Amino acid sequence: GVWMSLLAEDYRQYRIERSAERTSLDRLIQDLEVDLSDMRGNLENARNGETAARWLLEQRGRTEVDQDSLSKYLTLLQSSSVFVPNTSEYTALISSGSINILRDADFRRRLTQLYEFYAYVNVLHEAEVDANLRAFEAVAPELTFDAPDTSIWAPVRASGDAQTLLTDPIFSQKTAYLAMIRAPIRSFYETGIETIQELQAQARRSMHR
């Protein structure tokens, strides 16, 4: 009788833990879906910003630059993002010491790695926004900003000689830095989207075990 009572208690505890795990997994899937949507938009900005910076750097030695293309890439150069991750369930599990309720050790490891890397990406974004601002400040007299149309970025045109703008040493330095810093940002979002989709699939499999 004692043995049966202990067995029943163990089974009851097991069911409680599995129910709690499924609830946490469901919440994590939802949190990751929010991040996934955010990442897709940020990836487009990162690609546009990196492409614009590299195009502007490639024009430095050219004697003639198409004004429409110059305006297009000056406008796209503004494409910065701020990533605000949704880590509510993960934070709750860590702060309560309940992270091990997630039985899949590989899932826990990969989830932790992803969330720990978020902080690094936000540092990169802060540096990117600062460098972007300083790049435009360096050549502000050479630029004309129009009122935004359907975009959040104000259209930018060179108000003077394009070569004066493109050979400005500070502008070139800041643009080169933007190209450099946007490469790992773009890479993070490309791999982050894939990682989140894989983690969601892992979580769904764990929910049905």
Coordinates of N, CA and C in Angstrom, one line a residue:
G1 N 0.8 -1.2 0.0 CA 0.0 0.0 0.0 C 0.8 1.3 0.0
V2 N 1.9 1.2 0.8 CA 2.8 2.4 0.9 C 3.5 2.6 -0.5
W3 N 3.9 1.4 -1.1 CA 4.6 1.5 -2.4 C 3.6 2.1 -3.4
M4 N 2.4 1.6 -3.4 CA 1.4 2.1 -4.4 C 1.1 3.6 -4.2
S5 N 1.1 4.0 -2.9 CA 0.9 5.4 -2.6 C 2.0 6.3 -3.2
L6 N 3.3 5.8 -3.0 CA 4.4 6.6 -3.5 C 4.4 6.6 -5.0
L7 N 4.0 5.5 -5.6 CA 4.0 5.4 -7.1 C 2.9 6.4 -7.6
A8 N 1.8 6.5 -7.0 CA 0.7 7.4 -7.4 C 1.2 8.8 -7.2
E9 N 1.9 9.1 -6.1 CA 2.4 10.5 -5.9 C 3.4 10.9 -7.0
D10 N 4.3 9.9 -7.3 CA 5.3 10.2 -8.4 C 4.6 10.5 -9.7
Y11 N 3.6 9.7 -10.0 CA 2.9 9.9 -11.3 C 2.1 11.2 -11.3
R12 N 1.6 11.6 -10.1 CA 0.9 12.9 -10.0 C 1.8 14.0 -10.3
Q13 N 3.0 13.9 -9.6 CA 4.1 15.0 -9.8 C 4.5 15.0 -11.2
Y14 N 4.7 13.9 -11.9 CA 5.1 13.8 -13.3 C 4.1 14.5 -14.1
R15 N 2.8 14.3 -13.9 CA 1.8 15.0 -14.7 C 1.8 16.5 -14.5
I16 N 2.0 16.9 -13.3 CA 2.1 18.4 -13.0 C 3.3 19.0 -13.8
E17 N 4.5 18.3 -13.7 CA 5.6 18.8 -14.4 C 5.5 18.9 -15.9
R18 N 4.9 17.8 -16.4 CA 4.7 17.8 -17.9 C 3.7 18.8 -18.4
S19 N 2.7 19.1 -17.6 CA 1.7 20.1 -17.9 C 2.4 21.5 -17.9
A20 N 3.2 21.7 -16.8 CA 4.0 23.0 -16.7 C 4.9 23.1 -17.9
E21 N 5.6 22.0 -18.3 CA 6.5 22.1 -19.4 C 5.7 22.5 -20.7
R22 N 4.6 21.8 -21.0 CA 3.8 22.1 -22.2 C 3.4 23.6 -22.2
T23 N 3.0 24.1 -21.0 CA 2.6 25.5 -20.9 C 3.7 26.4 -21.3
S24 N 4.9 26.1 -20.7 CA 6.1 26.9 -21.0 C 6.5 26.9 -22.5
L25 N 6.5 25.7 -23.0 CA 6.8 25.5 -24.4 C 5.9 26.3 -25.3
D26 N 4.6 26.3 -25.0 CA 3.6 27.0 -25.8 C 3.9 28.5 -25.7
R27 N 4.3 29.0 -24.5 CA 4.6 30.4 -24.4 C 5.9 30.8 -25.1
L28 N 6.9 29.9 -25.0 CA 8.1 30.1 -25.7 C 7.9 30.2 -27.3
I29 N 7.1 29.3 -27.8 CA 6.8 29.3 -29.2 C 6.2 30.7 -29.6
Q30 N 5.3 31.2 -28.8 CA 4.7 32.5 -29.0 C 5.7 33.6 -28.9
D31 N 6.6 33.6 -27.9 CA 7.6 34.6 -27.8 C 8.5 34.6 -29.0
L32 N 8.9 33.4 -29.4 CA 9.8 33.3 -30.6 C 9.1 33.7 -31.9
E33 N 7.8 33.6 -32.0 CA 7.1 34.0 -33.2 C 7.1 35.6 -33.2
V34 N 7.0 36.2 -32.1 CA 7.2 37.7 -32.1 C 8.5 38.1 -32.6
D35 N 9.6 37.4 -32.0 CA 10.9 37.7 -32.4 C 11.2 37.5 -33.9
L36 N 10.6 36.4 -34.4 CA 10.7 36.0 -35.8 C 10.2 37.1 -36.7
S37 N 9.0 37.6 -36.4 CA 8.4 38.7 -37.2 C 9.3 40.0 -37.1
D38 N 9.8 40.3 -36.0 CA 10.7 41.4 -35.8 C 12.0 41.3 -36.6
M39 N 12.5 40.1 -36.6 CA 13.8 39.8 -37.3 C 13.6 40.0 -38.8
R40 N 12.5 39.5 -39.3 CA 12.3 39.6 -40.8 C 12.3 41.1 -41.2
G41 N 11.7 42.0 -40.5 CA 11.7 43.4 -40.8 C 13.1 44.0 -40.6
N42 N 13.8 43.6 -39.6 CA 15.1 44.1 -39.3 C 16.1 43.6 -40.3
L43 N 15.9 42.3 -40.8 CA 16.8 41.8 -41.9 C 16.8 42.6 -43.1
E44 N 15.6 43.0 -43.5 CA 15.4 43.9 -44.7 C 16.2 45.2 -44.5
N45 N 16.0 45.8 -43.4 CA 16.8 47.0 -43.1 C 18.3 46.8 -43.1
A46 N 18.7 45.7 -42.5 CA 20.2 45.5 -42.4 C 20.7 45.2 -43.8
R47 N 20.0 44.5 -44.7 CA 20.5 44.3 -46.0 C 20.5 45.6 -46.8
N48 N 19.4 46.4 -46.7 CA 19.4 47.7 -47.4 C 20.5 48.6 -47.0
G49 N 20.7 48.7 -45.7 CA 21.7 49.6 -45.1 C 23.1 49.2 -45.5
E50 N 23.4 47.8 -45.5 CA 24.7 47.4 -45.9 C 25.0 47.6 -47.4
T51 N 24.0 47.3 -48.2 CA 24.1 47.5 -49.6 C 24.4 48.9 -50.0
A52 N 23.6 49.8 -49.3 CA 23.8 51.3 -49.6 C 25.2 51.7 -49.2
A53 N 25.7 51.3 -48.0 CA 27.0 51.7 -47.6 C 28.1 51.2 -48.6
R54 N 28.0 50.0 -49.0 CA 29.0 49.4 -49.9 C 28.9 50.1 -51.3
W55 N 27.7 50.4 -51.8 CA 27.6 51.1 -53.1 C 28.2 52.5 -53.0
L56 N 28.0 53.2 -51.9 CA 28.5 54.6 -51.8 C 30.1 54.5 -51.7
L57 N 30.6 53.5 -51.1 CA 32.1 53.4 -51.0 C 32.6 53.1 -52.4
E58 N 31.9 52.3 -53.2 CA 32.4 52.0 -54.5 C 32.4 53.1 -55.5
Q59 N 31.7 54.2 -55.2 CA 31.6 55.4 -56.1 C 32.8 56.4 -55.9
R60 N 33.6 56.2 -54.8 CA 34.6 57.2 -54.5 C 35.5 57.6 -55.6
G61 N 35.9 56.6 -56.4 CA 36.9 56.9 -57.4 C 36.3 57.2 -58.8
R62 N 35.0 57.3 -58.9 CA 34.4 57.5 -60.2 C 34.2 59.0 -60.4
T63 N 34.3 59.4 -61.7 CA 34.2 60.8 -62.0 C 32.7 61.2 -62.2
E64 N 31.9 60.3 -62.6 CA 30.5 60.6 -62.8 C 29.6 59.6 -62.0
V65 N 28.6 60.1 -61.3 CA 27.7 59.3 -60.5 C 26.3 59.7 -60.8
D66 N 25.5 58.7 -61.1 CA 24.1 58.9 -61.4 C 23.4 59.5 -60.2
Q67 N 22.8 60.7 -60.4 CA 22.2 61.4 -59.3 C 21.0 60.6 -58.7
D68 N 20.2 60.0 -59.5 CA 19.1 59.2 -59.0 C 19.5 58.0 -58.1
S69 N 20.6 57.4 -58.6 CA 21.1 56.2 -57.8 C 21.7 56.7 -56.5
L70 N 22.4 57.9 -56.6 CA 23.0 58.5 -55.4 C 22.0 58.8 -54.4
S71 N 20.9 59.4 -54.8 CA 19.8 59.7 -53.9 C 19.2 58.4 -53.3
K72 N 19.0 57.4 -54.1 CA 18.4 56.1 -53.7 C 19.3 55.6 -52.5
Y73 N 20.6 55.5 -52.7 CA 21.4 54.8 -51.7 C 21.7 55.7 -50.5
L74 N 21.7 57.0 -50.7 CA 21.8 57.9 -49.5 C 20.6 57.7 -48.6
T75 N 19.4 57.5 -49.3 CA 18.2 57.3 -48.5 C 18.2 56.0 -47.8
L76 N 18.7 54.9 -48.5 CA 18.8 53.6 -47.9 C 19.8 53.5 -46.8
L77 N 20.8 54.4 -46.9 CA 21.9 54.4 -45.9 C 21.3 54.6 -44.5
Q78 N 20.2 55.3 -44.4 CA 19.5 55.5 -43.1 C 18.9 54.3 -42.4
S79 N 18.9 53.2 -43.2 CA 18.1 52.0 -42.7 C 18.7 51.3 -41.5
S80 N 18.4 51.8 -40.3 CA 18.8 51.2 -39.1 C 17.6 50.6 -38.4
S81 N 17.9 49.7 -37.5 CA 16.8 49.0 -36.8 C 17.2 48.9 -35.3
V82 N 16.2 48.7 -34.5 CA 16.4 48.4 -33.1 C 15.6 47.1 -32.8
F83 N 16.3 46.1 -32.3 CA 15.6 44.8 -32.0 C 15.2 44.8 -30.5
V84 N 13.9 44.6 -30.3 CA 13.4 44.5 -29.0 C 12.9 43.1 -28.8
P85 N 13.7 42.2 -28.3 CA 13.3 40.8 -28.2 C 12.2 40.6 -27.1
N86 N 11.4 39.5 -27.3 CA 10.4 39.2 -26.4 C 10.8 37.9 -25.6
T87 N 11.4 38.1 -24.4 CA 12.0 37.0 -23.7 C 11.2 36.7 -22.4
S88 N 9.9 37.0 -22.3 CA 9.2 37.0 -21.1 C 9.2 35.6 -20.5
E89 N 8.9 34.6 -21.2 CA 8.8 33.2 -20.6 C 10.2 32.7 -20.3
Y90 N 11.2 32.9 -21.1 CA 12.5 32.5 -20.8 C 13.0 33.2 -19.5
T91 N 12.8 34.5 -19.4 CA 13.2 35.2 -18.2 C 12.5 34.7 -17.0
A92 N 11.2 34.3 -17.1 CA 10.5 33.8 -16.0 C 11.1 32.4 -15.5
L93 N 11.4 31.6 -16.5 CA 12.0 30.3 -16.2 C 13.4 30.4 -15.5
I94 N 14.2 31.3 -16.0 CA 15.5 31.5 -15.4 C 15.4 32.1 -14.0
S95 N 14.6 33.1 -13.9 CA 14.5 33.8 -12.5 C 13.9 32.9 -11.5
S96 N 13.0 31.9 -11.9 CA 12.4 31.0 -10.9 C 13.2 29.7 -10.7
G97 N 14.3 29.6 -11.5 CA 15.1 28.4 -11.4 C 14.4 27.2 -12.0
S98 N 13.5 27.4 -12.9 CA 12.7 26.3 -13.5 C 13.1 25.9 -14.9
I99 N 14.2 26.4 -15.4 CA 14.6 26.2 -16.8 C 14.7 24.7 -17.1
N100 N 15.1 23.9 -16.1 CA 15.2 22.4 -16.3 C 13.9 21.7 -16.5
I101 N 12.8 22.4 -16.3 CA 11.5 21.8 -16.6 C 11.4 21.4 -18.1
L102 N 12.2 22.1 -18.9 CA 12.3 21.8 -20.3 C 13.2 20.6 -20.4
R103 N 12.7 19.4 -20.8 CA 13.5 18.2 -20.7 C 14.5 18.1 -21.8
D104 N 14.3 18.7 -22.9 CA 15.2 18.6 -24.1 C 16.4 19.5 -23.8
A105 N 17.6 18.8 -23.5 CA 18.8 19.6 -23.1 C 19.3 20.4 -24.3
D106 N 19.2 19.8 -25.5 CA 19.7 20.5 -26.7 C 18.8 21.8 -26.9
F107 N 17.5 21.6 -26.7 CA 16.6 22.8 -26.9 C 17.0 23.9 -25.9
R108 N 17.2 23.5 -24.6 CA 17.6 24.5 -23.6 C 18.9 25.2 -24.0
R109 N 19.9 24.4 -24.4 CA 21.2 25.0 -24.8 C 21.1 26.0 -25.9
R110 N 20.4 25.6 -27.0 CA 20.2 26.5 -28.1 C 19.4 27.7 -27.8
L111 N 18.4 27.5 -27.0 CA 17.5 28.7 -26.6 C 18.4 29.7 -25.8
T112 N 19.1 29.2 -24.9 CA 20.0 30.0 -24.1 C 21.0 30.8 -24.9
Q113 N 21.6 30.1 -25.9 CA 22.6 30.7 -26.7 C 22.0 31.8 -27.6
L114 N 20.8 31.6 -28.1 CA 20.1 32.6 -28.8 C 19.8 33.8 -28.0
Y115 N 19.2 33.6 -26.8 CA 18.8 34.8 -26.0 C 20.1 35.5 -25.5
E116 N 21.1 34.8 -25.2 CA 22.4 35.5 -24.7 C 23.0 36.4 -25.8
F117 N 22.8 35.9 -27.1 CA 23.3 36.7 -28.2 C 22.5 38.0 -28.5
Y118 N 21.3 38.0 -28.1 CA 20.4 39.2 -28.3 C 21.1 40.4 -27.7
A119 N 21.7 40.3 -26.6 CA 22.3 41.5 -26.0 C 23.5 42.1 -26.8
Y120 N 24.2 41.2 -27.4 CA 25.3 41.6 -28.3 C 24.8 42.3 -29.5
V121 N 23.7 41.8 -30.1 CA 23.1 42.4 -31.3 C 22.6 43.8 -31.0
N122 N 22.1 44.0 -29.8 CA 21.6 45.3 -29.4 C 22.8 46.3 -29.3
V123 N 23.9 45.8 -28.8 CA 25.1 46.7 -28.7 C 25.5 47.1 -30.2
L124 N 25.5 46.1 -31.1 CA 25.8 46.4 -32.5 C 24.9 47.5 -33.0
H125 N 23.6 47.4 -32.8 CA 22.6 48.3 -33.2 C 22.9 49.7 -32.7
E126 N 23.2 49.8 -31.4 CA 23.5 51.1 -30.8 C 24.7 51.8 -31.5
A127 N 25.7 51.0 -31.8 CA 26.9 51.5 -32.5 C 26.5 51.9 -33.9
E128 N 25.6 51.1 -34.6 CA 25.2 51.4 -35.9 C 24.5 52.7 -36.0
V129 N 23.5 52.9 -35.1 CA 22.7 54.2 -35.1 C 23.6 55.4 -34.8
D130 N 24.6 55.3 -33.9 CA 25.5 56.4 -33.7 C 26.4 56.7 -34.9
A131 N 26.9 55.6 -35.5 CA 27.7 55.9 -36.7 C 26.9 56.4 -37.9
N132 N 25.7 56.0 -38.0 CA 24.8 56.5 -39.1 C 24.6 58.0 -38.9
L133 N 24.3 58.4 -37.6 CA 24.0 59.8 -37.3 C 25.3 60.6 -37.6
R134 N 26.4 60.1 -37.2 CA 27.7 60.9 -37.4 C 28.0 61.0 -38.9
A135 N 27.7 59.9 -39.7 CA 28.0 60.0 -41.1 C 27.2 61.1 -41.8
F136 N 26.0 61.2 -41.4 CA 25.1 62.3 -42.1 C 25.5 63.6 -41.5
E137 N 25.9 63.7 -40.2 CA 26.3 65.0 -39.7 C 27.5 65.5 -40.4
A138 N 28.4 64.6 -40.8 CA 29.7 65.0 -41.4 C 29.5 65.8 -42.8
V139 N 28.4 65.4 -43.4 CA 28.2 66.0 -44.8 C 26.8 66.7 -44.9
A140 N 26.3 67.1 -43.7 CA 24.9 67.7 -43.7 C 24.8 68.9 -44.7
P141 N 25.8 69.8 -44.8 CA 25.7 70.9 -45.7 C 25.6 70.5 -47.2
E142 N 26.0 69.2 -47.5 CA 26.0 68.7 -48.9 C 24.7 68.0 -49.2
L143 N 23.8 67.9 -48.2 CA 22.6 67.1 -48.4 C 21.3 67.9 -48.3
T144 N 20.3 67.4 -49.0 CA 18.9 68.0 -48.9 C 18.0 66.8 -48.5
F145 N 17.3 67.0 -47.4 CA 16.3 66.0 -46.9 C 14.9 66.4 -47.3
D146 N 14.2 65.6 -48.0 CA 12.8 65.9 -48.3 C 11.9 65.3 -47.3
A147 N 10.7 65.7 -47.3 CA 9.7 65.2 -46.3 C 9.4 63.7 -46.7
P148 N 9.4 62.8 -45.7 CA 9.1 61.4 -46.0 C 7.8 61.2 -46.8
D149 N 7.8 60.3 -47.7 CA 6.6 60.0 -48.5 C 5.9 58.7 -47.8
T150 N 6.1 57.6 -48.5 CA 5.5 56.4 -47.9 C 6.5 55.6 -47.1
S151 N 7.7 56.1 -47.0 CA 8.8 55.4 -46.2 C 9.0 56.2 -44.9
I152 N 9.6 55.4 -43.9 CA 9.9 56.1 -42.7 C 11.2 56.9 -42.8
W153 N 12.0 56.6 -43.9 CA 13.2 57.3 -44.2 C 13.0 58.5 -45.1
A154 N 13.5 59.7 -44.7 CA 13.3 60.8 -45.5 C 14.2 60.7 -46.8
P155 N 13.7 60.9 -48.0 CA 14.5 60.9 -49.2 C 15.6 61.9 -49.1
V156 N 16.8 61.5 -49.5 CA 18.0 62.3 -49.4 C 18.6 62.6 -50.8
R157 N 19.0 63.9 -51.0 CA 19.6 64.2 -52.3 C 20.9 65.0 -52.0
A158 N 21.9 64.8 -52.9 CA 23.1 65.6 -52.8 C 22.8 67.0 -53.4
S159 N 23.0 68.1 -52.5 CA 22.7 69.4 -53.0 C 23.8 70.1 -53.8
G160 N 25.0 69.5 -53.7 CA 26.1 70.1 -54.4 C 26.8 69.0 -55.3
D161 N 28.1 69.1 -55.5 CA 28.8 68.2 -56.3 C 28.9 66.8 -55.6
A162 N 28.5 65.8 -56.4 CA 28.5 64.4 -55.8 C 29.9 64.0 -55.3
Q163 N 30.9 64.3 -56.1 CA 32.3 63.9 -55.8 C 32.7 64.5 -54.5
T164 N 32.4 65.8 -54.2 CA 32.7 66.4 -52.9 C 32.1 65.6 -51.8
L165 N 30.9 65.2 -52.0 CA 30.2 64.4 -50.9 C 30.9 63.0 -50.8
L166 N 31.1 62.4 -51.9 CA 31.6 61.0 -51.8 C 33.1 60.9 -51.4
T167 N 33.8 61.9 -51.5 CA 35.3 61.9 -51.2 C 35.5 62.5 -49.8
D168 N 34.5 63.0 -49.1 CA 34.7 63.5 -47.8 C 35.3 62.4 -46.9
P169 N 36.4 62.6 -46.3 CA 37.1 61.6 -45.5 C 36.3 61.1 -44.3
I170 N 35.6 62.0 -43.6 CA 34.9 61.5 -42.5 C 33.6 60.7 -42.9
F171 N 33.0 61.2 -44.0 CA 31.8 60.5 -44.5 C 32.2 59.1 -45.0
S172 N 33.4 59.0 -45.7 CA 33.9 57.7 -46.2 C 34.2 56.8 -45.0
Q173 N 34.8 57.3 -44.0 CA 35.2 56.5 -42.8 C 34.0 56.0 -42.1
K174 N 33.0 56.8 -41.9 CA 31.7 56.4 -41.2 C 30.9 55.4 -42.1
T175 N 31.0 55.6 -43.4 CA 30.3 54.7 -44.3 C 30.9 53.4 -44.3
A176 N 32.2 53.3 -44.3 CA 33.0 52.1 -44.2 C 32.7 51.3 -42.9
Y177 N 32.6 52.1 -41.8 CA 32.3 51.5 -40.5 C 30.9 50.9 -40.6
L178 N 29.9 51.6 -41.2 CA 28.6 51.1 -41.3 C 28.5 49.8 -42.1
A179 N 29.3 49.8 -43.2 CA 29.3 48.6 -44.0 C 29.8 47.4 -43.2
M180 N 30.9 47.7 -42.4 CA 31.5 46.6 -41.6 C 30.6 46.1 -40.5
I181 N 29.9 47.1 -39.8 CA 29.1 46.7 -38.6 C 27.7 46.1 -39.1
R182 N 27.3 46.4 -40.2 CA 26.0 45.9 -40.7 C 26.1 44.4 -41.2
A183 N 27.3 44.0 -41.6 CA 27.5 42.6 -42.0 C 27.2 41.6 -41.0
P184 N 27.7 41.7 -39.7 CA 27.3 40.8 -38.7 C 25.9 40.9 -38.2
I185 N 25.3 42.1 -38.3 CA 23.9 42.3 -38.0 C 23.0 41.6 -39.0
R186 N 23.3 41.7 -40.3 CA 22.6 41.0 -41.3 C 22.8 39.5 -41.1
S187 N 24.0 39.0 -40.8 CA 24.2 37.6 -40.6 C 23.5 37.1 -39.4
F188 N 23.4 37.9 -38.4 CA 22.6 37.4 -37.2 C 21.2 37.2 -37.5
Y189 N 20.6 38.1 -38.3 CA 19.2 38.0 -38.6 C 18.9 36.8 -39.6
E190 N 19.8 36.6 -40.5 CA 19.7 35.5 -41.4 C 19.7 34.1 -40.7
T191 N 20.7 34.0 -39.8 CA 20.8 32.7 -39.0 C 19.8 32.7 -37.9
G192 N 19.5 33.9 -37.3 CA 18.5 33.9 -36.2 C 17.1 33.4 -36.7
I193 N 16.7 33.8 -37.9 CA 15.4 33.4 -38.4 C 15.4 31.9 -38.6
E194 N 16.5 31.3 -39.1 CA 16.5 29.9 -39.2 C 16.6 29.2 -37.9
T195 N 17.3 29.7 -36.9 CA 17.4 29.1 -35.6 C 16.1 29.1 -34.9
I196 N 15.3 30.2 -35.0 CA 14.0 30.3 -34.3 C 13.1 29.3 -34.9
Q197 N 13.1 29.2 -36.2 CA 12.2 28.2 -36.8 C 12.5 26.8 -36.4
E198 N 13.8 26.5 -36.2 CA 14.2 25.2 -35.7 C 13.8 25.0 -34.3
L199 N 14.0 26.0 -33.5 CA 13.6 25.9 -32.1 C 12.1 25.7 -31.9
Q200 N 11.3 26.4 -32.7 CA 9.9 26.2 -32.6 C 9.5 24.8 -33.0
A201 N 10.1 24.2 -34.0 CA 9.9 22.8 -34.4 C 10.2 21.9 -33.2
Q202 N 11.4 22.1 -32.6 CA 11.8 21.3 -31.4 C 10.8 21.4 -30.3
A203 N 10.3 22.6 -30.0 CA 9.4 22.8 -28.9 C 8.1 22.1 -29.2
R204 N 7.6 22.1 -30.4 CA 6.4 21.4 -30.8 C 6.5 19.9 -30.6
R205 N 7.7 19.4 -31.0 CA 7.9 18.0 -30.8 C 7.9 17.6 -29.3
S206 N 8.5 18.5 -28.5 CA 8.6 18.2 -27.1 C 7.2 18.2 -26.5
M207 N 6.3 19.1 -27.0 CA 5.0 19.2 -26.4 C 4.1 17.9 -26.6
H208 N 4.5 17.1 -27.6 CA 3.7 15.9 -28.0 C 4.4 14.6 -27.5
R209 N 5.4 14.8 -26.7 CA 6.1 13.6 -26.2 C 5.4 13.1 -24.9

